[in-house]
Each structure stands twice: as structure tokens, then as C-alpha cells.
Amino acid sequence: MAHNGSVPSYSSPDSGAQHSSSPARSAQARTARRGVERGVNRRVRPDSPTPDAALMGTAEPLDPTRPPGPDDAGRPLSAQEDAGGLRDLLARLELRSRFARIARFSPARLAITVFAVIVAGIAGLLSLPIATATGERAPFVDALFTATSAVCVTGLTTVDTASYWSPFGQFVIIIGAAIGGLGIMTLASLLSFAVSRHLGLTQRMLAASEKMSGMGDVMSLLRAVAYTAFGVEAVLMAVLLPRFLTLGLDLGRAAWYAFFMALSIFNNAGFVVMPEGLAPYASDWWMGLPIVLGTFLGAIGFPVIRDVARNRRRPRQLTLHSKLTLTTYTALSAFSAVAIGSFEWSNPNTYGTLSTSGKILTALVNSVNARSSGLSTIAPEHMHESTWLLQDALMFIGGGSASTAGGIKVTTFAVLVLAIVAEARGDEDIEAFGRRITLSTVRLSVAVAFIGASIVGVSSLLLLGLTDLTLDRILFEVISAFATVGLSTGITPILPPGAKYVIIVLMFIGRVGTMTAASALALRERRRVIRMPAERPLIG
């Protein structure tokens, strides 16, 4: 029976002697302490005569509506409060288990949901009057466009970041980019971790997952990603701050510029806070070199940074993913620097007026900004059409997996190239750095590349129907949005609202699309007991 709302108890005649024994008291105390630590808050009054008396209801009843006070340390909980604590505990456990199930079995849905919520929150903040320099509410399409561009670390803007938004709005934008960049690396790493755990392989696919040896603890993975991002951003800020001080800026403004640009560079966000932009710094190595190096670190991906840090003295023990990423990214950067430099060397609107040192630095910046960052010291709209076409290809390829870069990823491109080379040689296996690449990896790479090309094609057709712009400018804008690069030929602010919404959807799909699609394809793999007879159709 229960008396005065206390917990019911049913005792035998000899239970008093049993509970009055010292071992039983010690066990009761240990149980109470464990209950408090676990959030159940099961308490016993120290002045109660016996544990039986407390359990049988002789203790003072507890009013469930009264908040706990300093004298409640020894009073037992009522059945209502005890049940409420248990319900809260069970609810937390249920929420945690539900999140674990979603991350385990539906990682693609988790990534889409998280990014959609973050975009909505940033758009809401940018819609406040305090977010604009004039104190008026920004149009919804511009707030949503900027929020999506920030969280998806793209950099395309319909309004000027430095003059249209207030310091509060600029802070919201760069924090959204930092959260988006950190979330991208984290979710991409977790997606690849879920894929590898689901299939029981350490390198299930090179295009969308990384070797996660030693990452059994998800929280350690999250901490490592955060420490890497904050560490690189802190170094970039420390390098840029003295440069802004030498330009005659006061400490507060110089620190704000350094903070904003450090986050924009590492997260490949493409936003610039200086009113004059980056054009005055085209020949400034103090400004340009951190952009190149910071973009490189953000674009190769966290798994590569972690792998290189662990095996910096043993480069041969780097994973195949790290070797492919570093080799392909470096080769493409060197090729694009030479190609773009040769195309624009004598262009009076871009490289022509720069010194030789400035031309070399601008070529290096262009070699990485077309891959991911979107930070440019010259206006892309003044480049030749041949340079636009080359940048289209570079933007579509993008950077490394589980990084802040977009595109189909350099490992996808590398696997496709290796497959073509192996087919041309007549090799049965596709090999790289002493490792054999599985056929399923090649199939995933083909799927990711085809999905990306299809998205670009459909979006280009939509924009051609919504605007009167030429195909070369439309294609450049579409690929820049899909690959979350942020370069533009100057047409973003003049797009009609319908076209802006297309770009918004394209940036969101480009940010989470290929990542989630590749993981979903890997998680949906099924094995069939019965296989059909093989037959080879004619190709080409």
C-alpha cells in the first residue's frame, strides 16, 4: 500500500531486521547515490528512523508543485515526481537512440534535415531589420539566398556583403558559414563512418567516404574535426591581423576583418567583408598566400589532414584516399595555374596591368578559387570565354571528400581517370599506389558524376528559360552554385526571383546532394543469391 503519496512497499514480518542491518543500509545508500547521479533523484531522509519507515510512508509528503529547496536533500520523492524523473530520463534516452538510429540507417535524411534547419535559422536572423545597414527588412529572397550561400559555403550574393548588411548581419553570415563548414566536414565524416560501419569495410568507396580507422567513438571524431577547424582559423587570423594593422586600420576593425576573412578562407565560403574587395590585394603576397594555403587545407578534407598529421614521418603509410586526394588536387591546381595564367597573361582587364609577381600570385589564387573558395582578386566577368570553360571543368570536379569544397570531388575524378587508363591498357584491375580499387567504387564514382552532370544540365535549362542570358554565363553560374564555389560573371544580382530560387535549391543540392547520394547508394547495396547470365553489349 502507498501512504501520503509515497512509494508503495510490501514487507514480510522479518523485513525490519533485514533492513535494519548495516550492510543493507550501505546498499541502500549506494543505490540512492547512484540514483541521484543518473537523474532519477531517489532520496532518503537522513533523520528517518528506518528505511522501512520511509518506504512505508511515515516520511513527510512531498508537494509536487513546490520547487526543491535546500532541505530536500534527504526527503523521498513522491510517486508523481519519481515517475516524472523516469519519464524525462526515458525521453532523453529515446531521443538519443532515435538520433542514433537516424544517423545509422538514414544518414542522408539527417544531413538534409540539419542543413535545412540551419539555413532557416540564418535566414530568419538576416530577415531582422538589425541585419541590414539601413535598418529595413531585407527581401525574403535575398535573406534566404544569402543564408543558403553562407551555410552551404558558396559565396554567391545578390547584394553586396560589405555595404548592404550591418555588422550584425555580417556576423550572422560568417557564423553561418563557419557552422556550415564545420557541419559539412562533420556530417560527411559521419556519413562515411556510417557507410563503412554498415558494410563492414574500412574503405567502401573513395568518392564519398574515408578510412575511419580508430574512429569508433563518434564524439572523438566530432572533437577532432572542431579542433582542426578552430586551429587553422586561429592561425589564419593571426597571420592576417598584422597585415590589416599595417594598412592603417584600428585594432577593432583590423581584428574584425581578420576574423571574418580567416573563417571565410578556411571554410571556402567566398564572402569578403572589405568594402574595396580583394582587387587591391592582387599583388599582395601577405594577403594572397594565406588565401591559397587556407583554401587548400579546407578543400582537401579533414580525413586527409588527420592522416597526414598522424603519418607525417611515414608518408608511405598514408591511406589510398589521402594519396589520391593530395596527388589529384595538387596536379589539378598546378595545371589550372599554368593554364589560366597563360590564357589571361596579356588580358588588360585581368592580368595585363599586374607585375610579374602579381600575375604569378593571381594565377595561384585562381588555381584554388575555381575549385572551391570563390575568393578572387580579379573579376571573373572580365576573363576570356576559354578561361570560363576551363573554370567550369575545375569547379565541377571540386575538392576533397569530407571537406568544405563542393563538386563531385577529386577522388571521384581520379577513380574515373584510373578506370579509363586501365581500360585503355587492357588491365583487368584498377590499381593506384599499390592498391586495387574495387568495381563497386567505380560504379559509385560513375553514379556521382552522372547525377552531378544531370543536375547541372536541368538547372541550366531552367535558367535559360527564366532569363535572356547567354549559355556561357548561365553554365558558369550554375556550376558555381552546384559546386558551392561562389564565382560569378556578374549576373547573380540581376537574376529574376524565380531564377534566384533555382540557384538557392541548386546550392543546397550541391552541398548535400552528392555527399548524401553517394552514401545512400552505398547503404542500399544488396547482394543477390541468383545472378543472371553475363553478356557484353557493344559500347562506343
GROMACS .gro file of C-alpha atoms in nm, residues 287-526:
model
  240
  287MET     CA    1   4.715   3.858  -4.830
  288GLY     CA    2   4.718   3.618  -5.124
  289LEU     CA    3   4.934   3.338  -4.986
  290PRO     CA    4   4.712   3.277  -4.677
  291ILE     CA    5   4.416   3.256  -4.917
  292VAL     CA    6   4.593   2.988  -5.120
  293LEU     CA    7   4.713   2.782  -4.824
  294GLY     CA    8   4.395   2.822  -4.619
  295THR     CA    9   4.178   2.725  -4.914
  296PHE     CA   10   4.398   2.421  -4.976
  297LEU     CA   11   4.365   2.299  -4.616
  298GLY     CA   12   3.990   2.348  -4.616
  299ALA     CA   13   3.945   2.181  -4.953
  300ILE     CA   14   4.146   1.861  -4.903
  301GLY     CA   15   3.922   1.746  -4.619
  302PHE     CA   16   3.954   1.657  -4.253
  303PRO     CA   17   4.039   1.286  -4.308
  304VAL     CA   18   4.342   1.385  -4.515
  305ILE     CA   19   4.459   1.642  -4.261
  306ARG     CA   20   4.424   1.387  -3.982
  307ASP     CA   21   4.601   1.117  -4.181
  308VAL     CA   22   4.891   1.345  -4.275
  309ALA     CA   23   4.928   1.461  -3.915
  310ARG     CA   24   4.950   1.101  -3.795
  311ASN     CA   25   5.188   0.980  -4.066
  312ARG     CA   26   5.389   1.295  -4.144
  313ARG     CA   27   5.711   1.100  -4.084
  314ARG     CA   28   5.584   0.792  -4.264
  315PRO     CA   29   5.427   0.918  -4.588
  316ARG     CA   30   5.416   0.568  -4.734
  317GLN     CA   31   5.161   0.469  -4.471
  318LEU     CA   32   4.911   0.730  -4.585
  319THR     CA   33   4.575   0.586  -4.686
  320LEU     CA   34   4.485   0.548  -5.051
  321HIS     CA   35   4.223   0.818  -5.011
  322SER     CA   36   4.483   1.067  -4.882
  323LYS     CA   37   4.727   0.983  -5.161
  324LEU     CA   38   4.461   1.020  -5.429
  325THR     CA   39   4.330   1.345  -5.283
  326LEU     CA   40   4.669   1.512  -5.242
  327THR     CA   41   4.801   1.395  -5.578
  328THR     CA   42   4.492   1.485  -5.779
  329TYR     CA   43   4.428   1.817  -5.607
  330THR     CA   44   4.791   1.929  -5.642
  331ALA     CA   45   4.811   1.822  -6.006
  332LEU     CA   46   4.487   1.999  -6.098
  333SER     CA   47   4.595   2.313  -5.911
  334ALA     CA   48   4.929   2.326  -6.091
  335PHE     CA   49   4.763   2.265  -6.428
  336SER     CA   50   4.495   2.529  -6.370
  337ALA     CA   51   4.751   2.788  -6.253
  338VAL     CA   52   4.955   2.746  -6.571
  339ALA     CA   53   4.652   2.730  -6.800
  340ILE     CA   54   4.463   3.026  -6.654
  341GLY     CA   55   4.784   3.228  -6.633
  342SER     CA   56   4.859   3.165  -6.999
  343PHE     CA   57   4.503   3.249  -7.106
  344GLU     CA   58   4.489   3.577  -6.911
  345TRP     CA   59   4.854   3.688  -6.909
  346SER     CA   60   4.804   3.969  -7.157
  347ASN     CA   61   4.437   4.043  -7.089
  348PRO     CA   62   4.429   4.415  -6.999
  349ASN     CA   63   4.115   4.367  -6.790
  350THR     CA   64   4.263   4.095  -6.566
  351TYR     CA   65   4.636   4.009  -6.559
  352GLY     CA   66   4.765   4.266  -6.808
  353THR     CA   67   4.817   4.554  -6.565
  354LEU     CA   68   4.982   4.344  -6.292
  355SER     CA   69   5.352   4.295  -6.233
  356THR     CA   70   5.510   3.958  -6.296
  357SER     CA   71   5.497   3.877  -5.926
  358GLY     CA   72   5.132   3.984  -5.916
  359LYS     CA   73   5.050   3.767  -6.217
  360ILE     CA   74   5.206   3.462  -6.055
  361LEU     CA   75   5.021   3.522  -5.728
  362THR     CA   76   4.691   3.578  -5.909
  363ALA     CA   77   4.741   3.256  -6.104
  364LEU     CA   78   4.797   3.069  -5.777
  365VAL     CA   79   4.482   3.221  -5.627
  366ASN     CA   80   4.285   3.130  -5.940
  367SER     CA   81   4.417   2.775  -5.922
  368VAL     CA   82   4.239   2.718  -5.590
  369ASN     CA   83   3.945   2.959  -5.603
  370ALA     CA   84   3.791   2.786  -5.905
  371ARG     CA   85   3.799   2.461  -5.712
  372SER     CA   86   3.614   2.573  -5.404
  373SER     CA   87   3.678   2.907  -5.234
  374GLY     CA   88   3.539   3.163  -5.478
  375LEU     CA   89   3.772   3.432  -5.338
  376SER     CA   90   3.913   3.613  -5.640
  377THR     CA   91   4.143   3.912  -5.669
  378ILE     CA   92   4.022   3.982  -6.024
  379ALA     CA   93   3.669   4.000  -6.162
  380PRO     CA   94   3.574   3.674  -6.341
  381GLU     CA   95   3.337   3.862  -6.575
  382HIS     CA   96   3.639   4.019  -6.749
  383MET     CA   97   3.807   3.684  -6.825
  384HIS     CA   98   3.811   3.520  -7.167
  385GLU     CA   99   3.546   3.260  -7.257
  386SER     CA  100   3.819   2.995  -7.280
  387THR     CA  101   3.905   3.064  -6.914
  388TRP     CA  102   3.537   3.032  -6.822
  389LEU     CA  103   3.521   2.691  -6.986
  390LEU     CA  104   3.831   2.572  -6.803
  391GLN     CA  105   3.695   2.701  -6.474
  392ASP     CA  106   3.365   2.523  -6.542
  393ALA     CA  107   3.551   2.192  -6.550
  394LEU     CA  108   3.759   2.275  -6.242
  395MET     CA  109   3.454   2.384  -6.042
  396PHE     CA  110   3.264   2.069  -6.137
  397ILE     CA  111   3.547   1.849  -6.009
  398GLY     CA  112   3.574   2.042  -5.681
  399GLY     CA  113   3.789   1.944  -5.384
  400GLY     CA  114   3.834   1.657  -5.140
  401SER     CA  115   3.572   1.443  -4.971
  402ALA     CA  116   3.457   1.542  -4.620
  403SER     CA  117   3.585   1.894  -4.683
  404THR     CA  118   3.434   2.238  -4.723
  405ALA     CA  119   3.475   2.213  -5.101
  406GLY     CA  120   3.200   2.110  -5.339
  407GLY     CA  121   3.179   1.941  -5.676
  408ILE     CA  122   3.191   1.569  -5.744
  409LYS     CA  123   3.521   1.555  -5.550
  410VAL     CA  124   3.874   1.490  -5.672
  411THR     CA  125   3.868   1.124  -5.567
  412THR     CA  126   3.567   1.064  -5.790
  413PHE     CA  127   3.752   1.224  -6.080
  414ALA     CA  128   4.068   1.027  -6.001
  415VAL     CA  129   3.883   0.695  -5.994
  416LEU     CA  130   3.718   0.769  -6.328
  417VAL     CA  131   4.052   0.860  -6.485
  418LEU     CA  132   4.216   0.546  -6.345
  419ALA     CA  133   3.930   0.336  -6.481
  420ILE     CA  134   3.975   0.487  -6.827
  421VAL     CA  135   4.350   0.429  -6.816
  422ALA     CA  136   4.304   0.068  -6.704
  423GLU     CA  137   4.052   0.007  -6.981
  424ALA     CA  138   4.284   0.162  -7.240
  425ARG     CA  139   4.569  -0.062  -7.125
  426GLY     CA  140   4.353  -0.371  -7.113
  427ASP     CA  141   4.414  -0.422  -6.742
  428GLU     CA  142   4.161  -0.630  -6.555
  429ASP     CA  143   4.214  -0.445  -6.225
  430ILE     CA  144   4.217  -0.073  -6.150
  431GLU     CA  145   4.521  -0.001  -5.938
  432ALA     CA  146   4.677   0.302  -5.771
  433PHE     CA  147   4.966   0.332  -5.524
  434GLY     CA  148   4.989  -0.044  -5.486
  435ARG     CA  149   4.619  -0.087  -5.409
  436ARG     CA  150   4.333  -0.229  -5.613
  437ILE     CA  151   4.020  -0.020  -5.646
  438THR     CA  152   3.701  -0.223  -5.629
  439LEU     CA  153   3.445  -0.232  -5.907
  440SER     CA  154   3.176  -0.102  -5.671
  441THR     CA  155   3.387   0.211  -5.613
  442VAL     CA  156   3.399   0.274  -5.986
  443ARG     CA  157   3.022   0.228  -6.012
  444LEU     CA  158   2.968   0.479  -5.732
  445SER     CA  159   3.201   0.729  -5.899
  446VAL     CA  160   3.012   0.698  -6.226
  447ALA     CA  161   2.682   0.745  -6.044
  448VAL     CA  162   2.800   1.055  -5.859
  449ALA     CA  163   2.942   1.213  -6.175
  450PHE     CA  164   2.629   1.136  -6.375
  451ILE     CA  165   2.399   1.272  -6.103
  452GLY     CA  166   2.604   1.592  -6.086
  453ALA     CA  167   2.603   1.639  -6.463
  454SER     CA  168   2.228   1.580  -6.474
  455ILE     CA  169   2.165   1.840  -6.204
  456VAL     CA  170   2.378   2.095  -6.389
  457GLY     CA  171   2.203   2.021  -6.718
  458VAL     CA  172   1.849   2.051  -6.580
  459SER     CA  173   1.931   2.369  -6.387
  460SER     CA  174   2.089   2.529  -6.694
  461LEU     CA  175   1.775   2.460  -6.896
  462LEU     CA  176   1.560   2.618  -6.623
  463LEU     CA  177   1.771   2.934  -6.607
  464LEU     CA  178   1.780   2.964  -6.985
  465GLY     CA  179   1.401   2.961  -6.980
  466LEU     CA  180   1.376   3.214  -6.696
  467THR     CA  181   1.632   3.464  -6.827
  468ASP     CA  182   1.760   3.609  -7.151
  469LEU     CA  183   2.124   3.545  -7.064
  470THR     CA  184   2.368   3.350  -7.282
  471LEU     CA  185   2.458   2.987  -7.223
  472ASP     CA  186   2.820   3.054  -7.127
  473ARG     CA  187   2.720   3.283  -6.839
  474ILE     CA  188   2.434   3.058  -6.731
  475LEU     CA  189   2.655   2.748  -6.731
  476PHE     CA  190   2.923   2.928  -6.529
  477GLU     CA  191   2.667   3.042  -6.270
  478VAL     CA  192   2.501   2.701  -6.244
  479ILE     CA  193   2.825   2.507  -6.199
  480SER     CA  194   2.950   2.764  -5.947
  481ALA     CA  195   2.630   2.720  -5.744
  482PHE     CA  196   2.627   2.340  -5.770
  483ALA     CA  197   2.995   2.313  -5.677
  484THR     CA  198   2.947   2.575  -5.400
  485VAL     CA  199   3.234   2.783  -5.540
  486GLY     CA  200   3.087   3.132  -5.548
  487LEU     CA  201   3.248   3.272  -5.863
  488SER     CA  202   3.015   3.466  -6.089
  489THR     CA  203   3.025   3.652  -6.417
  490GLY     CA  204   2.823   3.929  -6.252
  491ILE     CA  205   2.472   3.804  -6.326
  492THR     CA  206   2.369   3.698  -5.974
  493PRO     CA  207   2.222   4.034  -5.860
  494ILE     CA  208   2.021   4.079  -6.184
  495LEU     CA  209   1.858   3.737  -6.182
  496PRO     CA  210   1.475   3.739  -6.155
  497PRO     CA  211   1.323   3.597  -5.834
  498GLY     CA  212   1.239   3.265  -5.999
  499ALA     CA  213   1.597   3.218  -6.113
  500LYS     CA  214   1.724   3.311  -5.766
  501TYR     CA  215   1.513   3.034  -5.613
  502VAL     CA  216   1.659   2.790  -5.866
  503ILE     CA  217   2.009   2.891  -5.757
  504ILE     CA  218   1.907   2.853  -5.390
  505VAL     CA  219   1.789   2.496  -5.447
  506LEU     CA  220   2.096   2.426  -5.658
  507MET     CA  221   2.335   2.544  -5.384
  508PHE     CA  222   2.157   2.328  -5.127
  509ILE     CA  223   2.154   2.022  -5.351
  510GLY     CA  224   2.514   2.078  -5.449
  511ARG     CA  225   2.617   2.097  -5.086
  512VAL     CA  226   2.443   1.788  -4.952
  513GLY     CA  227   2.337   1.617  -5.275
  514THR     CA  228   2.643   1.426  -5.393
  515MET     CA  229   2.751   1.352  -5.036
  516THR     CA  230   2.417   1.204  -4.937
  517ALA     CA  231   2.353   1.040  -5.273
  518ALA     CA  232   2.682   0.851  -5.265
  519SER     CA  233   2.623   0.739  -4.906
  520ALA     CA  234   2.266   0.637  -4.985
  521LEU     CA  235   2.382   0.431  -5.281
  522ALA     CA  236   2.639   0.252  -5.067
  523LEU     CA  237   2.393   0.185  -4.785
  524ARG     CA  238   2.137   0.045  -5.029
  525GLU     CA  239   2.372  -0.214  -5.174
  526ARG     CA  240   2.217  -0.559  -5.176
   0.00000   0.00000   0.00000
